mmCIF file of C-alpha atoms in Angstrom:
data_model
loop_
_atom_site.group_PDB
_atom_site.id
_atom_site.type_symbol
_atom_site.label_atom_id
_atom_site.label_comp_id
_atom_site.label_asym_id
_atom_site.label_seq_id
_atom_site.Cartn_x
_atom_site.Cartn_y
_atom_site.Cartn_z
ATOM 1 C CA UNK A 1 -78.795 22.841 -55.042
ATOM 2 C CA UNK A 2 -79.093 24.944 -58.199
ATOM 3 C CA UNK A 3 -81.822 27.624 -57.907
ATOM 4 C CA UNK A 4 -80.611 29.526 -60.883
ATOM 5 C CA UNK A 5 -83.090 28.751 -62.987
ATOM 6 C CA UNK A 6 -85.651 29.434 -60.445
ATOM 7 C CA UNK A 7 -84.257 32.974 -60.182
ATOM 8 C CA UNK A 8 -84.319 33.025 -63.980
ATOM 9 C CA UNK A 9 -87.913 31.831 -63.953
ATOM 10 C CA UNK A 10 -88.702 35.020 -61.096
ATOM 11 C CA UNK A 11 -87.330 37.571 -63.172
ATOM 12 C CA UNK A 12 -89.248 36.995 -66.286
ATOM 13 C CA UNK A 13 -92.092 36.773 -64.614
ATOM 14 C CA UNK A 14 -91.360 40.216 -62.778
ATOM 15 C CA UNK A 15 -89.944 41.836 -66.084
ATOM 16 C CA UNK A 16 -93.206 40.313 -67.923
ATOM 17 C CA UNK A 17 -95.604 42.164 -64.885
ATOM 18 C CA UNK A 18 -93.859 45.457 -65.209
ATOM 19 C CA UNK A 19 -93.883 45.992 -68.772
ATOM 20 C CA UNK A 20 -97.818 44.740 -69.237
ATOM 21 C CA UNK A 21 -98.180 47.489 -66.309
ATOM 22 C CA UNK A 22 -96.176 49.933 -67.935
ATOM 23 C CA UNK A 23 -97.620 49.440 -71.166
ATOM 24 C CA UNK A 24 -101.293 49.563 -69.621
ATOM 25 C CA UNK A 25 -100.040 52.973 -67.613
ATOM 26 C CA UNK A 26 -98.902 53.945 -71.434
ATOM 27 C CA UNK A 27 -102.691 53.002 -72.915
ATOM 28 C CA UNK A 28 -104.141 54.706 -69.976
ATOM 29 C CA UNK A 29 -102.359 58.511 -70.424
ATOM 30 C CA UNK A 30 -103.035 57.871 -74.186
ATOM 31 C CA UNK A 31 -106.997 57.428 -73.487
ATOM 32 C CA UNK A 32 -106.894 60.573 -71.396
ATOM 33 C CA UNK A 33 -104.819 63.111 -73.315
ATOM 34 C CA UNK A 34 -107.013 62.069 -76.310
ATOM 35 C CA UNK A 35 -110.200 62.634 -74.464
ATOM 36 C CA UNK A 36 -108.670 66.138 -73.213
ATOM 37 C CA UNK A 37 -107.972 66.967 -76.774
ATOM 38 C CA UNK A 38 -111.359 65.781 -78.014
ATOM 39 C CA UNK A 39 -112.911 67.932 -75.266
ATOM 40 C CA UNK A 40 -110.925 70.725 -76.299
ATOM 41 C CA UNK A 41 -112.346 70.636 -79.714
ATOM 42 C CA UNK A 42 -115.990 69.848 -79.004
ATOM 43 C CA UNK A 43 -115.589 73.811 -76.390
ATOM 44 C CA UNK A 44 -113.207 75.627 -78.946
ATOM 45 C CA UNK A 45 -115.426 78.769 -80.118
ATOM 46 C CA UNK A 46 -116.341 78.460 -84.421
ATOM 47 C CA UNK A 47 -116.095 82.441 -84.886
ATOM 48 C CA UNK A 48 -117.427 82.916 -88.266
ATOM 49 C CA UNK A 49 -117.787 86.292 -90.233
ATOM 50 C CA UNK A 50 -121.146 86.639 -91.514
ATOM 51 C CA UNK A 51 -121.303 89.983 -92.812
ATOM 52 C CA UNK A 52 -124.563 92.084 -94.055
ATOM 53 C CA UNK A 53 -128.014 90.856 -94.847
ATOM 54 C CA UNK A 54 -128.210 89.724 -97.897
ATOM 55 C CA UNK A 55 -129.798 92.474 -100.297
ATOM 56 C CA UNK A 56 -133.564 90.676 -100.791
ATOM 57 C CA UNK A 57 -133.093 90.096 -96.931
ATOM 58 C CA UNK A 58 -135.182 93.364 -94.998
ATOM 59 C CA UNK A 59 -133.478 92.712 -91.630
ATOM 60 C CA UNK A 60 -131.887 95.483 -89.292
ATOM 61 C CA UNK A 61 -128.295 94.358 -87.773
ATOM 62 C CA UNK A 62 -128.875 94.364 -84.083
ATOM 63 C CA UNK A 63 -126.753 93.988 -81.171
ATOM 64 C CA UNK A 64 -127.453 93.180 -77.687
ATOM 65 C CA UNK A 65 -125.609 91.825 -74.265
ATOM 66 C CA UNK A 66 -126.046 88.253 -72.677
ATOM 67 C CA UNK A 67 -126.548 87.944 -69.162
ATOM 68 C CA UNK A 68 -123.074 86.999 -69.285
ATOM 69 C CA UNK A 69 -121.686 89.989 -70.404
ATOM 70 C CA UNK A 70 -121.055 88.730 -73.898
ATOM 71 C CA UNK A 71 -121.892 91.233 -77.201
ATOM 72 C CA UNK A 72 -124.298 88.682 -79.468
ATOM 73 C CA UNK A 73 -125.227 89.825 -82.478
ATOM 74 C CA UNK A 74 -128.036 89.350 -84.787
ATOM 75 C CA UNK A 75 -130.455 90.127 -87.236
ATOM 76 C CA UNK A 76 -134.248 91.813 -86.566
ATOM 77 C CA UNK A 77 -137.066 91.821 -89.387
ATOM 78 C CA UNK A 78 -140.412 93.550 -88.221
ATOM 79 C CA UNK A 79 -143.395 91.899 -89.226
ATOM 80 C CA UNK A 80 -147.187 92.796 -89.107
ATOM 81 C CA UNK A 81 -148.468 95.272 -85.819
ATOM 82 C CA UNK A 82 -150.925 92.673 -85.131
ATOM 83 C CA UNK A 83 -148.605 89.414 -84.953
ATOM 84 C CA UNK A 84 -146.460 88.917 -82.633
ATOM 85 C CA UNK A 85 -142.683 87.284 -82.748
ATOM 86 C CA UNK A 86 -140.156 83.974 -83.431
ATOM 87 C CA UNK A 87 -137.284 83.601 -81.760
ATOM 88 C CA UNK A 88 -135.117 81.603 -83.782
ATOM 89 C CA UNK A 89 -131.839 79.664 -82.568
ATOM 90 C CA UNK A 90 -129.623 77.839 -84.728
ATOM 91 C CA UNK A 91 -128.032 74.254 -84.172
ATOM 92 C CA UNK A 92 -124.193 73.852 -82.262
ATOM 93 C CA UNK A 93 -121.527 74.892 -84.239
ATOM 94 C CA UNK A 94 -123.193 77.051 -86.812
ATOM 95 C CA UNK A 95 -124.617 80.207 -87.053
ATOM 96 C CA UNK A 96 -128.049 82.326 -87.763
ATOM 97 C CA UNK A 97 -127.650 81.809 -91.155
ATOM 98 C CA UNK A 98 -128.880 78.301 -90.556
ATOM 99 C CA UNK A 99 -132.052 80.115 -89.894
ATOM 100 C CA UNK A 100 -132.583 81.957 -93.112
ATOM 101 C CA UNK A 101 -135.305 80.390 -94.436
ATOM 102 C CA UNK A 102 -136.921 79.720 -91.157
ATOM 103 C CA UNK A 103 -137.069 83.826 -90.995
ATOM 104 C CA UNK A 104 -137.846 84.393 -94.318
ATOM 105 C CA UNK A 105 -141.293 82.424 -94.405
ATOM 106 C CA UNK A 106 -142.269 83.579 -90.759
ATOM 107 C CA UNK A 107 -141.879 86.903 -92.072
ATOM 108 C CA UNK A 108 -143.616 86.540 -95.260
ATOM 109 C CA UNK A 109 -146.416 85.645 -92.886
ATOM 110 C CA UNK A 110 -146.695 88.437 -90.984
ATOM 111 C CA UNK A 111 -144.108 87.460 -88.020
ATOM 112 C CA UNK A 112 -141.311 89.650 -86.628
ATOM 113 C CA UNK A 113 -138.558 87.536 -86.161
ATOM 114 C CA UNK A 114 -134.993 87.385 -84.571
ATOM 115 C CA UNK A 115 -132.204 85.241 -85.291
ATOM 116 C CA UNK A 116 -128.594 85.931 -83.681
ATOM 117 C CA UNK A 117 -125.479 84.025 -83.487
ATOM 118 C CA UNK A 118 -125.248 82.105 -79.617
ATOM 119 C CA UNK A 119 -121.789 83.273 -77.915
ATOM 120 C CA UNK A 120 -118.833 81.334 -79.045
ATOM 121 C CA UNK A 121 -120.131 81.300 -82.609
ATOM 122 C CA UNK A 122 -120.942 83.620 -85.710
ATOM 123 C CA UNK A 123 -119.951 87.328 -84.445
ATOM 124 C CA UNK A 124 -120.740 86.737 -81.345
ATOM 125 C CA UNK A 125 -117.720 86.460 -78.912
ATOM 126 C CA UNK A 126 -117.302 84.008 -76.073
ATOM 127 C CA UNK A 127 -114.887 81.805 -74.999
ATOM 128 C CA UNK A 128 -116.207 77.996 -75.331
ATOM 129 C CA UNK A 129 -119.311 75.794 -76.513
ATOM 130 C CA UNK A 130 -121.075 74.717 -73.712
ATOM 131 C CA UNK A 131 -123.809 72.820 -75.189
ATOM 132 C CA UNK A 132 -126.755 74.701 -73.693
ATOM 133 C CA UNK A 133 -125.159 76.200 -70.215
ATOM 134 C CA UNK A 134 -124.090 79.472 -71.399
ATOM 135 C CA UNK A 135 -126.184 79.446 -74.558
ATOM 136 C CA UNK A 136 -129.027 79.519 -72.205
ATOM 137 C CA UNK A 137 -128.129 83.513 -71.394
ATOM 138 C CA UNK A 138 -127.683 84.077 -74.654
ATOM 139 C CA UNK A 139 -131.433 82.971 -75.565
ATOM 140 C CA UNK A 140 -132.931 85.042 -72.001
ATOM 141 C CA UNK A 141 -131.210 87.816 -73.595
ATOM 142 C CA UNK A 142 -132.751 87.537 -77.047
ATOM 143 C CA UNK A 143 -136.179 86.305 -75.442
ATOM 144 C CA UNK A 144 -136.206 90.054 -73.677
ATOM 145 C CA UNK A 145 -134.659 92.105 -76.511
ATOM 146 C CA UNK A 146 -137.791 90.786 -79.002
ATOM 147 C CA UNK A 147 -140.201 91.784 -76.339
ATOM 148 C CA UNK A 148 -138.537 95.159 -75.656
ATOM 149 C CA UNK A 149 -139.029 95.424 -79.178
ATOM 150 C CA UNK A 150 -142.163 93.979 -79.748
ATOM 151 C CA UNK A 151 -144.056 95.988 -76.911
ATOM 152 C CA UNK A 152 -145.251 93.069 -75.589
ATOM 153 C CA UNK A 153 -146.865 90.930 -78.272
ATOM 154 C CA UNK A 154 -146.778 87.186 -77.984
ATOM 155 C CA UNK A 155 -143.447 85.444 -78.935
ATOM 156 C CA UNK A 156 -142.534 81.698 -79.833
ATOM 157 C CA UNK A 157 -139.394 79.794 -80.081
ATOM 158 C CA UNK A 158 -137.934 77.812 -82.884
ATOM 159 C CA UNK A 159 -134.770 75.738 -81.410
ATOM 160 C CA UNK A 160 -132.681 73.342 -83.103
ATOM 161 C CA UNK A 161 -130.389 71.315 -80.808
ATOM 162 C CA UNK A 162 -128.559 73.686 -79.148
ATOM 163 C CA UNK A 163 -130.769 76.198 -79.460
ATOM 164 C CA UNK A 164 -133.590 73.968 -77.827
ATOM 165 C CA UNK A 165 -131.586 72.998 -75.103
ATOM 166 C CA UNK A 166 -130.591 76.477 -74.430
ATOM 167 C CA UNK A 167 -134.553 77.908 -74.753
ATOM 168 C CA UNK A 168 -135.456 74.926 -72.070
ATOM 169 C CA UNK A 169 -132.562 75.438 -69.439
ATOM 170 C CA UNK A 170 -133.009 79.402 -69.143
ATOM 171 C CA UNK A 171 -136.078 81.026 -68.987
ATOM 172 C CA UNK A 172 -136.725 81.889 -72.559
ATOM 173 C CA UNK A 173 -139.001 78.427 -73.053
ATOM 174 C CA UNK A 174 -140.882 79.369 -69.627
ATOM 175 C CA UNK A 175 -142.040 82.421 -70.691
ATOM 176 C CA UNK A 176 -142.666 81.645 -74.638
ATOM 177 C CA UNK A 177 -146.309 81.110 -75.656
ATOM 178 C CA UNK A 178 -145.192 78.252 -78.545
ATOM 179 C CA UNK A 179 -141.979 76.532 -78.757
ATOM 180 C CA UNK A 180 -140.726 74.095 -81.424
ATOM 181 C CA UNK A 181 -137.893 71.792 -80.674
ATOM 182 C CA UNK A 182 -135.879 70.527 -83.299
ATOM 183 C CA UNK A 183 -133.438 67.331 -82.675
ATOM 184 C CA UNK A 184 -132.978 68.306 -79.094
ATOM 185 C CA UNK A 185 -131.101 66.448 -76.691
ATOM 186 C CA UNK A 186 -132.714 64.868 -73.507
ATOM 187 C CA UNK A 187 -129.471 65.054 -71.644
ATOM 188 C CA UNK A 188 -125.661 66.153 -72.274
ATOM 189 C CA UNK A 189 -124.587 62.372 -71.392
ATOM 190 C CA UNK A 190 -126.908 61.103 -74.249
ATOM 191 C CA UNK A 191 -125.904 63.479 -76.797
ATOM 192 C CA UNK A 192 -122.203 62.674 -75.943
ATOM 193 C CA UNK A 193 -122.364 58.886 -75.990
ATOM 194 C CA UNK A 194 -124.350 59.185 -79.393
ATOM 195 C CA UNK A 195 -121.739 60.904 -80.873
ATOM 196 C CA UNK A 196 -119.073 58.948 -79.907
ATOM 197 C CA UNK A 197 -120.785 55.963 -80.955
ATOM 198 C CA UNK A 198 -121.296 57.440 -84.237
ATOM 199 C CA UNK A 199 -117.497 57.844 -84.488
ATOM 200 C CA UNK A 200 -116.224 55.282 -82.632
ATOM 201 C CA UNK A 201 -118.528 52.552 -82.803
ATOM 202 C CA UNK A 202 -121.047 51.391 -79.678
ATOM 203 C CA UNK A 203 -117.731 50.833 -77.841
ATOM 204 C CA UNK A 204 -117.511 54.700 -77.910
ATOM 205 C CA UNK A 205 -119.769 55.068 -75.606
ATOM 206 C CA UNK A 206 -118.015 53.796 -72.569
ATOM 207 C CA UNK A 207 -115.771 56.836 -73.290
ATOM 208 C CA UNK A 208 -118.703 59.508 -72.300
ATOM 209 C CA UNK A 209 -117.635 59.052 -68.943
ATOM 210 C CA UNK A 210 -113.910 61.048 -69.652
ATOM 211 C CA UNK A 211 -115.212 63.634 -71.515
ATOM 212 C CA UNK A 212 -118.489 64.783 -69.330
ATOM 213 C CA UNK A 213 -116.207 64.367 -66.374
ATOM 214 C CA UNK A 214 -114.256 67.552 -67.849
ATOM 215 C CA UNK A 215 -117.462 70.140 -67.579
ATOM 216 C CA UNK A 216 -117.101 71.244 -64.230
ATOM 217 C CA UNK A 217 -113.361 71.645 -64.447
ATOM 218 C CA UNK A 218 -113.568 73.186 -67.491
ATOM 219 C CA UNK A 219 -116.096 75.125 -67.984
ATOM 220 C CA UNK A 220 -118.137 75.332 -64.608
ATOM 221 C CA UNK A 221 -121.033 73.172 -64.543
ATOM 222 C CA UNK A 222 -122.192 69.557 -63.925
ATOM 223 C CA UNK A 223 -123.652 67.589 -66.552
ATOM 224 C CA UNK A 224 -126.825 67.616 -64.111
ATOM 225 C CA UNK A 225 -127.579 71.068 -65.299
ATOM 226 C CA UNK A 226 -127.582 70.219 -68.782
ATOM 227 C CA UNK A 227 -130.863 68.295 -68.530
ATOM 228 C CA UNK A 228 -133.412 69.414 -71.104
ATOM 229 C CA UNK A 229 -135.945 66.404 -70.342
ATOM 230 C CA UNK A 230 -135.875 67.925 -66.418
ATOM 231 C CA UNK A 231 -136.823 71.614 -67.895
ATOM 232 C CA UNK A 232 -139.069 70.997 -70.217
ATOM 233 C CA UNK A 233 -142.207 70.320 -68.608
ATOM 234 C CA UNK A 234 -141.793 73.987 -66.906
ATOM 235 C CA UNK A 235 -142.485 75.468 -70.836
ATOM 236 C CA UNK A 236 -144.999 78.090 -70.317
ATOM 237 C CA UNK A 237 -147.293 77.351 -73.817
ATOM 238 C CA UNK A 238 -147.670 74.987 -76.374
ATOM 239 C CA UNK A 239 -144.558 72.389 -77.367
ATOM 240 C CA UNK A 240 -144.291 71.154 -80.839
ATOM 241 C CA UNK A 241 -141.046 68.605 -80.754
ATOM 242 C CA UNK A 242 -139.596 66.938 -84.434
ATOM 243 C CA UNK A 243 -137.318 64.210 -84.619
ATOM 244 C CA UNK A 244 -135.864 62.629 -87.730
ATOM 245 C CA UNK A 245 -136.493 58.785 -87.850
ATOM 246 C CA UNK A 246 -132.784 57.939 -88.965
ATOM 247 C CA UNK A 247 -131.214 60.666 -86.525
ATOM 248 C CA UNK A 248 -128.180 59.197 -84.361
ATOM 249 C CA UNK A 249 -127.423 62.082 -82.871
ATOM 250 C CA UNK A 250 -130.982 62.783 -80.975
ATOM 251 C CA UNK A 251 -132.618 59.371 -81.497
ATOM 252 C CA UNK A 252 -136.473 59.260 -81.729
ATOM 253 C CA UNK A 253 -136.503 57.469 -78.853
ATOM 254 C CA UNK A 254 -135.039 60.317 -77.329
ATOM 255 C CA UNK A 255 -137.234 62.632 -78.397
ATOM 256 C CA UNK A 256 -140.217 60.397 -77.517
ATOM 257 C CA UNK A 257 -138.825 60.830 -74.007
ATOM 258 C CA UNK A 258 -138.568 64.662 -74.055
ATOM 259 C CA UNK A 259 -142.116 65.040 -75.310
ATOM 260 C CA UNK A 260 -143.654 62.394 -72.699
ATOM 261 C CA UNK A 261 -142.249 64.922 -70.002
ATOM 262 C CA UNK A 262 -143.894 68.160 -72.289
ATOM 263 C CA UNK A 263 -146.960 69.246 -70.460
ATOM 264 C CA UNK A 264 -150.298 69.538 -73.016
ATOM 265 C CA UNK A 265 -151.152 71.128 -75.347
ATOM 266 C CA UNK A 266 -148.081 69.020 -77.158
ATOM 267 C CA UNK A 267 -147.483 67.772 -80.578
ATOM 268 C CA UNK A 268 -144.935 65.654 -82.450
ATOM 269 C CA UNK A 269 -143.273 65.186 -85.371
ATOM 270 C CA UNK A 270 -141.474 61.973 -86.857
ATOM 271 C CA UNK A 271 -139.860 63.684 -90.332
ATOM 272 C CA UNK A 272 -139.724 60.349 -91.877
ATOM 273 C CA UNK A 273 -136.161 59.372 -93.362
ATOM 274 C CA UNK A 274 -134.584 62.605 -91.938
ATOM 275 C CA UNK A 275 -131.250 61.774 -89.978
ATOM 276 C CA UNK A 276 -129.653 65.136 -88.057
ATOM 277 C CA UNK A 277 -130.547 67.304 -90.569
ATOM 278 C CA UNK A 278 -132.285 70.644 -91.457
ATOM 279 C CA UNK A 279 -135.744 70.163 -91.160
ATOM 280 C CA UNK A 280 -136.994 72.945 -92.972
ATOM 281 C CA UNK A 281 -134.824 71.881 -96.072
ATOM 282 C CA UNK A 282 -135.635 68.153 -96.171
ATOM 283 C CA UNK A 283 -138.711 68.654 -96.330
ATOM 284 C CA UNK A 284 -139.699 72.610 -96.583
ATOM 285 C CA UNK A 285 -143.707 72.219 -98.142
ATOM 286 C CA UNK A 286 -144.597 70.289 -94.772
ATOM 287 C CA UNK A 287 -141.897 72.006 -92.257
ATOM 288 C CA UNK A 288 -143.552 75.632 -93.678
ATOM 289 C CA UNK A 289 -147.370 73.908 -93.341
ATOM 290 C CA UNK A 290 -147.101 72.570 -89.959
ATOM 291 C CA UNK A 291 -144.588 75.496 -88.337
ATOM 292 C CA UNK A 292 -147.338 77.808 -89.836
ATOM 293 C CA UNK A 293 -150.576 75.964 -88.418
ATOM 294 C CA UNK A 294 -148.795 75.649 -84.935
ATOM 295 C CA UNK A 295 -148.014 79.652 -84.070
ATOM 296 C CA UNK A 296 -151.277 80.659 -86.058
ATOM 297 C CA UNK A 297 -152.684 78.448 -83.665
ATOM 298 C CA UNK A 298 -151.255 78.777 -80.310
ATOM 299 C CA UNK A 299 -149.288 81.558 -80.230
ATOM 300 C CA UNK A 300 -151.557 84.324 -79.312
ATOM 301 C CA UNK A 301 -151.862 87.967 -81.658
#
């Protein structure tokens, strides 16, 4: 009996099996070493050299150490005796000169204000972004040098992604008397999978998995502790929350969620048309009225 072409039949088969397997294996270490790299560049530090105040800018160049052990730096401009201060914290990835204009209308007002550069960006050293975790020291740090310096008058909170995040998982938000949240994310797993699925299409989401899986090797921490939704309700005074209607990053459903688990007195903000932007340039006339109104109201003098 001829079973050669039996045998021939076997060994396709088996040659067919191992390179599908081999070329899965292939996709596999592909996926992963492009995740790794992605990570990589989502933590990598964005150092930037911002220099003096500008000259129609009266701020003092201030330096101070995160709980960390990390140098930030920053900018102070005193205000009236009888006010009290903002704290202002600028988005992931930038710097305090995102808050310019935020600190020049407080301070027209009468506020003191502080805005600094979060470790791993601006001046301030540090080795990696991590989306709140760190950050979070950073803004205790700040929270206590404005009261040091304000002998303790009332101080609120302005943060914009990031900088929310970081003002809700410290202690900075706790012990505020007003905070505003701009665009801040519910949970790190949300604000991952929405930008994946910005770049990748909804497909890009399945992907969130391989990079949140890298935080506690890399840098420390679960994604469990970077939960602002689970924090906020501990906010110690009012909570004013704004959410562009066309944002993909932080979706208004999102931020719905985070201000349903705010404690009252609470307030928000749809900025109609507004994707992941800056608020206070979209639309400056209404940012400036309703930022004004909220610390003249709740934030005590």
């Amino acid at each position: 009996m001829n079973i050669a072409p039996a045998l021939t039949g076997m060994s396709y088969y088996t040659m067919k099996f191992k390179l599908l397997f081999s070329g899965s294996l292939l996709l596999i270490c592909i996926a992963l070493l492009s995740n790794y790299y992605i990570g990589t560049l989502l933590i990598s530090p964005n150092p930037v050299n911002i220099g003096a105040p500008p000259d129609n800018f009266n701020a003092e160049e201030v330096s101070f150490t995160g709980k960390n052990g990390n140098v930030i730096s920053g900018w102070f401009i005193e205000g009236d005796k009888d006010k009290g201060g903002i704290l202002l914290m600028h988005d992931v990835r930038s710097n305090r000169l995102q808050m310019l204009d935020r600190a020049e209308f407080l301070n027209r007002h009468g506020y003191s204000v502080l805005l600094f550069d979060f470790q791993g960006h601006g001046e301030s050293r540090g080795d990696h972004i991590t989306f709140g975790y760190l950050e979070s020291l950073d803004a205790d740090a700040a929270f206590l040098y404005l009261e040091n310096r304000l002998a303790n008058k009332s101080i609120g909170i302005i943060g914009v992604s990031l900088g929310g995040a970081a003002a809700l998982i410290g202690q900075a938000a706790q012990k505020s008397d007003a905070v505003i949240l701009e665009s801040v994310y519910p949970s790190i797993e949300e604000a991952v999978s929405n930008r994946l699925a910005i770049r990748l299409g909804n497909a890009g989401k399945y992907l969130t998995p391989l990079l949140t899986l890298q935080l506690k090797p890399r840098l420390g921490f679960d994604p469990d502790e970077l939960r602002p939704a689970d924090k906020i309700a501990d906010a110690g005074g009012s909570v004013f929350i704004m959410s562009g209607t066309k944002d993909r990053h932080t979706t208004p459903a999102e931020s719905k969620y985070l201000f349903n688990a705010a404690h009252e007195p609470k307030i928000f903000w749809e900025v109609e048309g507004a994707s992941h932007v800056n608020f206070s340039r979209y639309k400056p006339e209404e940012y400036l009225e309703k930022v004004l109104w909220f610390f003249n109201s709740y934030l005590k003098h």
